[in-house]
CSV table of C-alpha atoms in Angstrom, one decimal:
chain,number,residue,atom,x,y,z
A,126,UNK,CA,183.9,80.5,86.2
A,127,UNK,CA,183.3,78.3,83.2
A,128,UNK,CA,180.4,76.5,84.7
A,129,UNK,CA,178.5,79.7,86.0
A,130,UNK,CA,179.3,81.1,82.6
A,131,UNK,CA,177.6,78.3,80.6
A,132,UNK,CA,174.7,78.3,83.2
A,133,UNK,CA,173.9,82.5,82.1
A,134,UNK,CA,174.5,81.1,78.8
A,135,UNK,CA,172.0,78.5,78.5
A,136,UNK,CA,169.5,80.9,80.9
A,137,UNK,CA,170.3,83.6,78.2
A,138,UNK,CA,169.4,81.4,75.4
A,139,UNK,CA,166.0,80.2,77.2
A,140,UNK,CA,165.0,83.8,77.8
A,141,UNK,CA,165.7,85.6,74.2
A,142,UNK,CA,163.5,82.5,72.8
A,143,UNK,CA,160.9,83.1,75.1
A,144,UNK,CA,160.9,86.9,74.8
A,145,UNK,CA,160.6,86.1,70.8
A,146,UNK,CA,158.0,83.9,70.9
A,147,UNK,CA,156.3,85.7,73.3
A,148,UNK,CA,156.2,88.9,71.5
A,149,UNK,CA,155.3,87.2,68.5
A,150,UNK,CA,151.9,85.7,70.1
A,151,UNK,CA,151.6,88.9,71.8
A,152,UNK,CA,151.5,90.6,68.6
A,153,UNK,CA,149.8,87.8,66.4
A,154,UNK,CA,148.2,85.3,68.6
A,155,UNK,CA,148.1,81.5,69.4
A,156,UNK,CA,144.4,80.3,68.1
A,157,UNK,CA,142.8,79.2,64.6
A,158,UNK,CA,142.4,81.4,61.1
A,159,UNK,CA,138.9,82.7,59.8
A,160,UNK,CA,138.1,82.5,56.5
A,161,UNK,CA,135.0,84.8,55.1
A,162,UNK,CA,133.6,87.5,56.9
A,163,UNK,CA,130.4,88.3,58.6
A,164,UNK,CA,128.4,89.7,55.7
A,165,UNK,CA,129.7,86.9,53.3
A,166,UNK,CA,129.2,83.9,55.5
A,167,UNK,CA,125.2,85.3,56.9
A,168,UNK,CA,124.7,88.5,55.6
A,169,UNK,CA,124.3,92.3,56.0
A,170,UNK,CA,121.4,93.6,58.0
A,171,UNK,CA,118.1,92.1,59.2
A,172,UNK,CA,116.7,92.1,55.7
A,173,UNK,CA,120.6,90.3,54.4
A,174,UNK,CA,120.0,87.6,56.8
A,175,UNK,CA,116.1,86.6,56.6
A,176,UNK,CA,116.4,86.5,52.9
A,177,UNK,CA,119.7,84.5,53.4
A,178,UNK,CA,121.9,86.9,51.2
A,179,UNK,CA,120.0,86.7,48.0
A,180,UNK,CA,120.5,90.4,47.4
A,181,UNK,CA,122.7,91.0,44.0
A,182,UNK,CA,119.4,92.3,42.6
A,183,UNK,CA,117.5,93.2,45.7
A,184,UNK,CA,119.6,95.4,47.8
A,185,UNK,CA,117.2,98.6,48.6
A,186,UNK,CA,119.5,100.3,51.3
A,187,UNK,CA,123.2,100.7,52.5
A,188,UNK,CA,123.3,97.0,52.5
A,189,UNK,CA,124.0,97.6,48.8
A,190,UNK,CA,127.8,98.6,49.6
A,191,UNK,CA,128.3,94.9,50.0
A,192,UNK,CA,126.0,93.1,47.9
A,193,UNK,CA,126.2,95.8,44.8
A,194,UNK,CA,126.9,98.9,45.0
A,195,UNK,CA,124.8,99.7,41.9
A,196,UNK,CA,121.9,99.2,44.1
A,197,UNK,CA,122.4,102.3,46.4
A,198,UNK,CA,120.2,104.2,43.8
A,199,UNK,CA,117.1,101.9,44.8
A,200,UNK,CA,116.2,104.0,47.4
A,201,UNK,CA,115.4,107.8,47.1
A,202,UNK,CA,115.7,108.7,50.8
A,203,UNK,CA,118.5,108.9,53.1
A,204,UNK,CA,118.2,105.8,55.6
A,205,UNK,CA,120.4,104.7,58.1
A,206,UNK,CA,120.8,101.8,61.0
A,207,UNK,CA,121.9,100.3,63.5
A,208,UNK,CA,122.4,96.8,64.1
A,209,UNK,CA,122.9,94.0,66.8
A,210,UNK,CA,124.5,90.6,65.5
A,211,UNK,CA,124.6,87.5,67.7
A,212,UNK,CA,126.8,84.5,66.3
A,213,UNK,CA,125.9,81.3,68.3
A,214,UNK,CA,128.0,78.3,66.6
A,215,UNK,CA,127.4,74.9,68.2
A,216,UNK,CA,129.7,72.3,66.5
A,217,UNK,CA,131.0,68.8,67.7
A,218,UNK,CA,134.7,66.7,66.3
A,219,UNK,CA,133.7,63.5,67.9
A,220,UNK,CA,137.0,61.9,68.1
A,221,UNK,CA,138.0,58.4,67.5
A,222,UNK,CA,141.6,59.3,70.0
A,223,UNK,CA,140.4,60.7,73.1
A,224,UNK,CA,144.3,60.7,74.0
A,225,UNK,CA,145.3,62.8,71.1
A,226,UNK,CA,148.2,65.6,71.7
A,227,UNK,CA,146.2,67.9,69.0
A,228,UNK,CA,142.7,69.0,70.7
A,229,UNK,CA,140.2,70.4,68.9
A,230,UNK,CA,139.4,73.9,68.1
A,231,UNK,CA,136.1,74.5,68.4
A,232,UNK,CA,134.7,78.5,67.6
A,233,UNK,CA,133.0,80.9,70.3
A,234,UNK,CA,130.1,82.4,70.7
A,235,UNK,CA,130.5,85.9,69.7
A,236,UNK,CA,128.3,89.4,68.7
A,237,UNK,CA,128.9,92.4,67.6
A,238,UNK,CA,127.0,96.3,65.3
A,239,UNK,CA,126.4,97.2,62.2
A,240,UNK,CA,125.7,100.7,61.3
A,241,UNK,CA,124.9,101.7,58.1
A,242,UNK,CA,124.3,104.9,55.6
A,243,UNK,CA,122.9,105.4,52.3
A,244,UNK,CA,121.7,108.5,50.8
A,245,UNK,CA,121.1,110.0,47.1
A,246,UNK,CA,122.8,113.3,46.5
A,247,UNK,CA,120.5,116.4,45.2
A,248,UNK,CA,121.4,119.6,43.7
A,249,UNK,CA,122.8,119.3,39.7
A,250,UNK,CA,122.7,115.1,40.5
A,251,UNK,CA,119.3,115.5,41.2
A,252,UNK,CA,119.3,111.7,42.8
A,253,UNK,CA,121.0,110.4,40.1
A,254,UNK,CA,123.9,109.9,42.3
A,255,UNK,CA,124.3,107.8,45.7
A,256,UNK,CA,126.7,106.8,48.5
A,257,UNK,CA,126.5,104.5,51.4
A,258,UNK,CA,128.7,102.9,53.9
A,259,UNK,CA,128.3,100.2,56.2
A,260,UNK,CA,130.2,99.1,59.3
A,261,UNK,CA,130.6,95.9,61.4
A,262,UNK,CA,132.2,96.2,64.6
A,263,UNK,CA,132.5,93.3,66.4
A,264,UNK,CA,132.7,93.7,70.7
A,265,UNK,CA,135.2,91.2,71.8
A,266,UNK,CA,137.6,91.7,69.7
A,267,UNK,CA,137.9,94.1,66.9
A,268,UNK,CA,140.3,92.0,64.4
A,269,UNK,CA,142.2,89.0,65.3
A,270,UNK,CA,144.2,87.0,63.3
A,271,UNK,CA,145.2,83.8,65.2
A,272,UNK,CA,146.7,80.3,64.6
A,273,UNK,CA,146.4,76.8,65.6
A,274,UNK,CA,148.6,74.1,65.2
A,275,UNK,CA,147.1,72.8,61.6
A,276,UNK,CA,147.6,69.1,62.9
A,277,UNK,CA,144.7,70.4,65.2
A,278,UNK,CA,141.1,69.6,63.9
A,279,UNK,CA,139.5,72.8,63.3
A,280,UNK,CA,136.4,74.9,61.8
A,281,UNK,CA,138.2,76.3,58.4
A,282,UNK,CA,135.1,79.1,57.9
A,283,UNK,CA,134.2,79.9,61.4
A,284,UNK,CA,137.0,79.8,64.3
A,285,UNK,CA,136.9,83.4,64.6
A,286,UNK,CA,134.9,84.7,61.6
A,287,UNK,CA,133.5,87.3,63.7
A,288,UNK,CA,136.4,89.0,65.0
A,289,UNK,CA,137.0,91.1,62.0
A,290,UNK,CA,136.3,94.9,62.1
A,291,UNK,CA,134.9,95.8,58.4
A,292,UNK,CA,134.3,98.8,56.5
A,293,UNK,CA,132.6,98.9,53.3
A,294,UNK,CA,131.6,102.0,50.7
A,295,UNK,CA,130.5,102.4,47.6
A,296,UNK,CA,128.9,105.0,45.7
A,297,UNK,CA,126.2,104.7,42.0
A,298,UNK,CA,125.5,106.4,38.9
A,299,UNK,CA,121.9,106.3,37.0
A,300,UNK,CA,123.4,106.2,33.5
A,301,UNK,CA,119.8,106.2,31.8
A,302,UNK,CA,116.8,104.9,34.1
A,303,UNK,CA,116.9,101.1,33.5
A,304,UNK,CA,121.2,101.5,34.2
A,305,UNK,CA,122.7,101.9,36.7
A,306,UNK,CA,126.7,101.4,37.9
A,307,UNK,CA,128.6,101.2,41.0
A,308,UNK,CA,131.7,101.0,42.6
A,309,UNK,CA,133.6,100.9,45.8
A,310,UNK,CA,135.8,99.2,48.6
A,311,UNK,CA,136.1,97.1,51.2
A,312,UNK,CA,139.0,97.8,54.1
A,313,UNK,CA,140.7,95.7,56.7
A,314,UNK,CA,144.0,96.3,58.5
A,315,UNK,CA,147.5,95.0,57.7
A,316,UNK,CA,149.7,94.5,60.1
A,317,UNK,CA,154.1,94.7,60.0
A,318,UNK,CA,156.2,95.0,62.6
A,319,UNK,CA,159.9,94.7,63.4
A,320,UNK,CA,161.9,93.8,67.0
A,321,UNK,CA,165.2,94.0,67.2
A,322,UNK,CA,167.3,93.9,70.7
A,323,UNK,CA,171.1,93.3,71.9
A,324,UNK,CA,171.9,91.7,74.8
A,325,UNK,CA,174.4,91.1,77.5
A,326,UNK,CA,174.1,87.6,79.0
A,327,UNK,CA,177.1,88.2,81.7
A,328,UNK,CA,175.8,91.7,83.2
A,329,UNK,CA,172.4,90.6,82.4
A,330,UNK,CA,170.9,93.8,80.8
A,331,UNK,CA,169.4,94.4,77.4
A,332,UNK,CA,171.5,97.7,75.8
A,333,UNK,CA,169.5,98.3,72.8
A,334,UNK,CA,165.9,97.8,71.8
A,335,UNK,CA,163.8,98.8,69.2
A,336,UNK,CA,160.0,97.3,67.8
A,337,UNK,CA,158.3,99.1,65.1
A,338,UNK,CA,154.8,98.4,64.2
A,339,UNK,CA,153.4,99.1,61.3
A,340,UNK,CA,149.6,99.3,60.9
A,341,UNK,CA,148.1,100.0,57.5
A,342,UNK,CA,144.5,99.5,55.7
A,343,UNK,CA,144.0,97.3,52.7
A,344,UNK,CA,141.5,98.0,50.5
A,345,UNK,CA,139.6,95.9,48.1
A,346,UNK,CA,137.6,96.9,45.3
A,347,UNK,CA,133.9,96.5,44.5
A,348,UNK,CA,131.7,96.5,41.5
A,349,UNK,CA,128.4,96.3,40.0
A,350,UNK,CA,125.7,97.0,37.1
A,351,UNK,CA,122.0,96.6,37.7
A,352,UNK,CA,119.6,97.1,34.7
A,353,UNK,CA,115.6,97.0,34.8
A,354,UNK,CA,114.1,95.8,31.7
A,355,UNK,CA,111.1,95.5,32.8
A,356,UNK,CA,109.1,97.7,35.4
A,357,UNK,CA,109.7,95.2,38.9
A,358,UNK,CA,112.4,93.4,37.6
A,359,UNK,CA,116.1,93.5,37.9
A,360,UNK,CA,119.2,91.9,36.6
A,361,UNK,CA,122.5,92.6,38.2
A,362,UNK,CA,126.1,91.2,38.6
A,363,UNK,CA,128.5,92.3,41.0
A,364,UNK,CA,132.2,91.7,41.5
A,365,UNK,CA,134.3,91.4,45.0
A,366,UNK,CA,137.8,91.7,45.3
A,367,UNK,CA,139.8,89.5,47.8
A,368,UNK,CA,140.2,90.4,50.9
A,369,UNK,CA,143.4,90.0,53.5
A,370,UNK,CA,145.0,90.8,56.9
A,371,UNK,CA,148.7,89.8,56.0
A,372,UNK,CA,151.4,90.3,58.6
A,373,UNK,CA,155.2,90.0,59.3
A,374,UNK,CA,157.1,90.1,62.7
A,375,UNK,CA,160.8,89.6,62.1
A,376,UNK,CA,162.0,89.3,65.9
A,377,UNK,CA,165.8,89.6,66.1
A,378,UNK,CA,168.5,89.7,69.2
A,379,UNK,CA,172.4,89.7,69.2
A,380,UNK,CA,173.5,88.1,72.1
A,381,UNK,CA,176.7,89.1,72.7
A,382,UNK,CA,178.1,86.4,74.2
A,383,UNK,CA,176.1,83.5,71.9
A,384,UNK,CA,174.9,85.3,69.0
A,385,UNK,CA,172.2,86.4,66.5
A,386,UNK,CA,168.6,85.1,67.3
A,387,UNK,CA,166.2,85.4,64.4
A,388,UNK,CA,162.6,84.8,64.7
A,389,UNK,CA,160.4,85.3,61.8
A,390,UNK,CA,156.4,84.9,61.7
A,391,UNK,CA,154.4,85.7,58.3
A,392,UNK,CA,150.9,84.8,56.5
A,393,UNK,CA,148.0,85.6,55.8
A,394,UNK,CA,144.5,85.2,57.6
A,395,UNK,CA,140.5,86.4,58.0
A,396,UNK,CA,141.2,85.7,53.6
A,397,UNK,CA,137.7,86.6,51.9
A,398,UNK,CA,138.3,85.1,47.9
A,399,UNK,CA,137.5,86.9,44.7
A,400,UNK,CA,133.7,86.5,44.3
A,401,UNK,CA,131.1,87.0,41.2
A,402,UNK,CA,127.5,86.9,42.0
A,403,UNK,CA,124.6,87.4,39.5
A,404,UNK,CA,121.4,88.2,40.4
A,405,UNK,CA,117.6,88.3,39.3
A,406,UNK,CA,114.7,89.5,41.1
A,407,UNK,CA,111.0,90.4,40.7
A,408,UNK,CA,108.6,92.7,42.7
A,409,UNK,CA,105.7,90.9,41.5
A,410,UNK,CA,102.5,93.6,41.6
A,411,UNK,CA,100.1,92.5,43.5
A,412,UNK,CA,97.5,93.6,46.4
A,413,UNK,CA,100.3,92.1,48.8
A,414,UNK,CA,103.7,92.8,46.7
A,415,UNK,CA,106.0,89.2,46.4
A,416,UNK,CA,109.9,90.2,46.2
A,417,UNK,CA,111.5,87.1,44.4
A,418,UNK,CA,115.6,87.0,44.2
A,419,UNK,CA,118.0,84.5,43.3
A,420,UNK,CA,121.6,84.8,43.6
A,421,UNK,CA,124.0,82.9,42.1
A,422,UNK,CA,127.9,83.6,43.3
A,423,UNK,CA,131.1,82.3,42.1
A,424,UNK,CA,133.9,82.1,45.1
A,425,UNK,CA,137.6,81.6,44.2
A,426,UNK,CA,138.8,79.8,46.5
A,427,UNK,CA,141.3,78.0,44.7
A,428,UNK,CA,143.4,81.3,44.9
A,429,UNK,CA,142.9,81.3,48.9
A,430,UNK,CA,146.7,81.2,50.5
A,431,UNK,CA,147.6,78.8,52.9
A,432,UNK,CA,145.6,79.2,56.5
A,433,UNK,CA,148.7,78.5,58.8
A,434,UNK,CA,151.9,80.4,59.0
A,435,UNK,CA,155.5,80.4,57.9
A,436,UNK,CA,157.9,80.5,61.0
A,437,UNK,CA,161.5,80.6,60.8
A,438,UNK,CA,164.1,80.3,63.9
A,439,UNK,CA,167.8,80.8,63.8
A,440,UNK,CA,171.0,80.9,65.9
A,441,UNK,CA,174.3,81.8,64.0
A,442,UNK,CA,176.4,81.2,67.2
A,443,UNK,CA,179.0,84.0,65.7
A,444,UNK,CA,179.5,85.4,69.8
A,445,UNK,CA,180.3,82.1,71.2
A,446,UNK,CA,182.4,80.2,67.9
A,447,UNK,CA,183.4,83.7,65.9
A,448,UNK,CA,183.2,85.2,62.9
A,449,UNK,CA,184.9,82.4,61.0
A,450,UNK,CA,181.8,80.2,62.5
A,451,UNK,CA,180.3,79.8,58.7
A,452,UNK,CA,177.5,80.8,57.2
A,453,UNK,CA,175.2,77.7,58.5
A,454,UNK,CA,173.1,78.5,61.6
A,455,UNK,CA,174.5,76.5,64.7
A,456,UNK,CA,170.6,75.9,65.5
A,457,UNK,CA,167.7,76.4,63.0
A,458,UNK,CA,164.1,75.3,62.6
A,459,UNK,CA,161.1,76.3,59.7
A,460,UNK,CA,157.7,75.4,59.4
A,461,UNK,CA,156.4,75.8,55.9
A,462,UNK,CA,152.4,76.5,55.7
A,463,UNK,CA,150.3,73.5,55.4
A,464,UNK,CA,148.2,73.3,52.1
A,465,UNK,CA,144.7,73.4,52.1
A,466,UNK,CA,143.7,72.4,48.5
A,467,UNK,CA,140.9,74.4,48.0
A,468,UNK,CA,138.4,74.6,45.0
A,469,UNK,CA,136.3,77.1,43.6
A,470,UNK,CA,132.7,76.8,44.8
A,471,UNK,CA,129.3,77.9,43.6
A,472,UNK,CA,127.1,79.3,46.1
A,473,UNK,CA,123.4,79.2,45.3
A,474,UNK,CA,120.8,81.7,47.1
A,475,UNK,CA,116.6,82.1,46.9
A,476,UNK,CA,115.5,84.5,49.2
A,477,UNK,CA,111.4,85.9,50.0
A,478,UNK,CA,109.8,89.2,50.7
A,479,UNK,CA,106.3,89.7,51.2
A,480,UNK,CA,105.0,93.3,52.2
A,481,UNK,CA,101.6,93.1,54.6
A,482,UNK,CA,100.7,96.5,55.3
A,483,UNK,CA,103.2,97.9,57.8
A,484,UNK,CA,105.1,94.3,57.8
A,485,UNK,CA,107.3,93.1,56.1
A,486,UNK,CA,108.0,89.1,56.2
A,487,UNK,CA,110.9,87.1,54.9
A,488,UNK,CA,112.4,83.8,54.0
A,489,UNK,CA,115.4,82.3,52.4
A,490,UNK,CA,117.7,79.4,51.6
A,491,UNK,CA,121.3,79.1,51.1
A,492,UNK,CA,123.5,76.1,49.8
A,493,UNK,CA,127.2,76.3,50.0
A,494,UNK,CA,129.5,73.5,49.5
A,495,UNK,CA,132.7,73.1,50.8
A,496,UNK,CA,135.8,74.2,49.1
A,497,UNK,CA,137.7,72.3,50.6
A,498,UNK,CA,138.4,68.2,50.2
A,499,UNK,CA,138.7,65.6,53.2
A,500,UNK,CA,141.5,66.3,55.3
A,501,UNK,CA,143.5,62.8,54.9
A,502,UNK,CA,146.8,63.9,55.2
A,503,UNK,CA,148.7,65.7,58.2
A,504,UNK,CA,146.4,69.1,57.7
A,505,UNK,CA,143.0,69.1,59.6
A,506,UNK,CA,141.3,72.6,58.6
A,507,UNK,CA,137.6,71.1,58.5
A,508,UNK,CA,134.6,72.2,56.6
A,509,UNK,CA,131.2,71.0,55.0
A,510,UNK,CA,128.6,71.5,52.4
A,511,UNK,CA,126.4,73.7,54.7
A,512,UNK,CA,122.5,74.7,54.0
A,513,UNK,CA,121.4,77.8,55.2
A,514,UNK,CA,117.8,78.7,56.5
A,515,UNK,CA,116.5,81.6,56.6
A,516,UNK,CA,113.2,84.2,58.3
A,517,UNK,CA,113.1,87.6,58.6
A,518,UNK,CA,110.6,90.2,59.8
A,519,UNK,CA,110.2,93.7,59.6
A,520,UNK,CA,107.8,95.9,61.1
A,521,UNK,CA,107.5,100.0,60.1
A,522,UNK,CA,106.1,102.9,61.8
A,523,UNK,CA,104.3,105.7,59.4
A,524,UNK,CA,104.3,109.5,60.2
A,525,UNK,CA,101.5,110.6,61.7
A,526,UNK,CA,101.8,114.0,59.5
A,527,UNK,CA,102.8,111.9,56.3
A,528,UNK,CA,101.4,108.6,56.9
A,529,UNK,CA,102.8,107.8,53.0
A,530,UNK,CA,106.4,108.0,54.7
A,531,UNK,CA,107.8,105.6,56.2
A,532,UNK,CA,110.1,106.7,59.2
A,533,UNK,CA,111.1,103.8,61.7
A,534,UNK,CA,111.4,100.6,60.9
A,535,UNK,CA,112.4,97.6,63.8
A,536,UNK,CA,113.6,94.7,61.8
A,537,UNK,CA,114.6,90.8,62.8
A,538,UNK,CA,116.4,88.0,60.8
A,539,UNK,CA,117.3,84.6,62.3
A,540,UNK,CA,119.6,82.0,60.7
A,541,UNK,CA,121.0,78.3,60.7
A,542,UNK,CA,123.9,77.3,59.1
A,543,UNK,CA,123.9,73.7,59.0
A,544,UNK,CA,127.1,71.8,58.5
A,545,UNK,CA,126.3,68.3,56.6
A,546,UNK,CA,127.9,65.5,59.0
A,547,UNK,CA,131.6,64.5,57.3
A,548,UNK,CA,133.8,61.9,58.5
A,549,UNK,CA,137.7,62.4,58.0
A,550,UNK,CA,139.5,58.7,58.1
A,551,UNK,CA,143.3,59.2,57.6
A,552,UNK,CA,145.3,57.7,55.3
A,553,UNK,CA,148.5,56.9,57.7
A,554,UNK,CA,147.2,54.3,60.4
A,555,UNK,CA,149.5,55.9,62.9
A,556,UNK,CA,148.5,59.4,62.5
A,557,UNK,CA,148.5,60.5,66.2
A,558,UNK,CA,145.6,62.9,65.8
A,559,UNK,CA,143.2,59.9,64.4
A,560,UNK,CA,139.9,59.7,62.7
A,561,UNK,CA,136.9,62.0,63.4
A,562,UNK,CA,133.6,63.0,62.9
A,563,UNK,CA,132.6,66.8,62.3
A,564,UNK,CA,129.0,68.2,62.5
A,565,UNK,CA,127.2,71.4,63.8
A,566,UNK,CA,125.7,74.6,62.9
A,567,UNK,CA,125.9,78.5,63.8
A,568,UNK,CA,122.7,80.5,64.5
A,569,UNK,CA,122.9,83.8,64.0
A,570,UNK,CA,119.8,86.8,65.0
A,571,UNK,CA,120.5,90.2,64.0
A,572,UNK,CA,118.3,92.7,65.2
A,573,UNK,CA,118.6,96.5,63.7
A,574,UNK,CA,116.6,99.5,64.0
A,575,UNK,CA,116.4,101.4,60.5
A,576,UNK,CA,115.2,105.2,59.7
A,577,UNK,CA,114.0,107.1,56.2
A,578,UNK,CA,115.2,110.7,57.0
């Protein structure tokens, strides 16, 4: 009897730490962290991307929920959209161990809509009040926070940046005509989640279980000011709060027979830091009107949490040595999160708009260097200064009844991300994941329709 008994034992054991970490990648997933979002990383809208994000002072529609909410006031007509966003990334690790046991993580191609609102308020505000909203949706996936092993070369801002369902609103006051203020949020879901069970390895049955998930928004604030000195011209700042999908899934079991399992998964992923842009832009008056902005943004990223998880495991062995067993777990395991090391950054962004008659034609440029340093050590989350190019077009429709209004607008932005080349030689000889080369780029299009009602 003693030999079946340890057989169910050992069977019982394999099967309560498979139905943990099961449920735990069921719940959490088994694939690398994003960092940024879609609006951060290429922007918001067709206009957002073909002037490369240069809009702190040059928002002129819902955009302005993200950019500077301040800005919602630039425009005295409801408009709306509607938005397509393709996110083509096409990077290469070229590995100096082909026979590594850590492959590399490359990102996918992924797409997703944006639809967007903005609209002054009449009556006793008399347009001296707006709000606005903007969503991204993405279609594969509408959030996923997922984890590689960190000994795994990977892209730090773009494994799977687009998976991330986001919500932003904001809402501005005209304090005198050259003032205005704004304020709002962005949201993104939290995620906790208990499972507990109790088991009986001899009958083979499970008597109790329970799993409780809990699923609630975070919000993070958003702020701006936007003055006009001069007639054309604007100066604006705007402040982002940091933004989060945290999780925890405790997984417990009492085997009867063996013991208490504990399984415990936490951390923190799709992180967005702290950000302060400042912004200028001109409208200079001419036949064809030149739109001029600069941006100028400061990312925290120093305060950015560690990318990979915390994972505990734990046996007590109470059920098969008793209660007078101790305190110290007969079998126990915990994997700390790796550190990343990460710096502030300055991002710095120029973006064009010329207005043609009915068209509207764009350009811009982005530089963003890395905040991270070169991944020497056991960690490989991989990144790059990256320069971003920008062009944009936009063509309108007039009323035939009000040819002064415009009505439909069909607008197109293309980017390229480029990641500068960066070689990663380790500092441990032996290190079994090796040396490597990173390069690449992501190209995004977003293609919207927008509408003055």
């Amino acid at each position: 009897m003693a030999r079946p008994l340890r057989a169910q034992l050992r069977r019982g054991v394999s099967d309560a730490l498979l139905g943990a970490v099961a449920l735990a990648v069921a719940l959490c997933g088994v694939a690398s962290s994003a960092r940024a979002s879609v609006f951060d990383s290429f922007g918001l809208g067709s206009r957002g991307v073909g002037m490369a994000g240069a809009l702190t002072a040059a928002s002129v529609d819902y955009a302005a929920t993200f950019y500077n909410p301040a800005d919602l006031l630039s425009r005295r007509r409801t408009h709306g959209g509607l938005g397509f966003v393709w996110l083509s990334p096409h990077f290469t690790i070229d590995r100096d161990l082909r026979d590594s046991p850590h492959a590399s993580v490359l990102p996918e191609q992924n797409f997703g809509v944006v639809l967007g609102l903005s609209a002054p308020l009449g009556g006793i505000f008399d347009r001296k009040v707006a709000l606005g909203f903007a969503l991204y949706l993405p279609l594969r996936r509408y959030t996923r926070a997922q984890f590689d092993d960190y000994r795994s070369p990977q892209l730090y801002l773009h494994d799977n940046l687009a998976d991330k369902l986001l919500l932003t609103f904001g809402g501005a006051v005209e304090i005198v005509p050259w003032l205005r203020i704004g304020a709002g949020f962005q949201l993104l879901a939290n995620l906790n989640g208990t499972a507990d069970f109790q088991m009986d390895l001899v009958d083979g049955r499970l008597e109790n279980e329970e799993l409780s998930i809990d699923l609630h928004a975070d919000l993070a604030a958003t702020a701006g000011i936007a003055v006009e000195p001069l007639p054309g011209f604007e100066l604006a700042v705007a402040y982002r709060q940091d933004l989060e999908f945290q999780f925890a899934l405790p997984v417990t079991a009492d085997i009867d027979e063996f013991g208490r399992l504990e399984f415990v998964l936490r951390g923190t992923s799709l992180y967005t830091p702290h950000q302060i842009a400042f912004g200028a832009s001109y409208r200079v008056p001419m036949r064809y009107p030149l739109t001029i902005a600069a941006d100028l943004t400061w990312a925290m990223w120093s305060l950015a949490p560690s990318p990979s998880p915390d994972v505990a495991f734990s046996i007590d062995g109470k059920g098969l040595l008793g209660e007078n067993s101790g305190t110290k777990p007969l079998i126990g395991a915990v994997a700390t999160a790796a550190p990343t090391q990460s710096k502030d950054i300055l991002v710095t962004r120029l973006g064009l708009e010329l207005e043609v008659d009915d068209w509207h034609v764009r350009a811009g440029y982005a530089y963003r260097p890395t905040p991270l340093p070169r991944p020497v050590a056991d960690a490989n989350f991989v990144d790059s200064d990256t320069h971003m190019i920008a062009l944009g077009a936009q063509w309108t429709f007039r009323s035939e009844v009000l040819r002064r209004r415009k009505l439909l607008g069909i607008g197109l932005g293309l980017q390229a991300a480029i990641l500068e080349p960066r070689r990663v030689d380790k500092v441990d000889p032996a290190d079994d994941t090796g040396g490597y080369r990173a390069s690449g780029a992501v190209l995004n299009l977003t293609l919207d329709i927008s509408h003055d009602f």
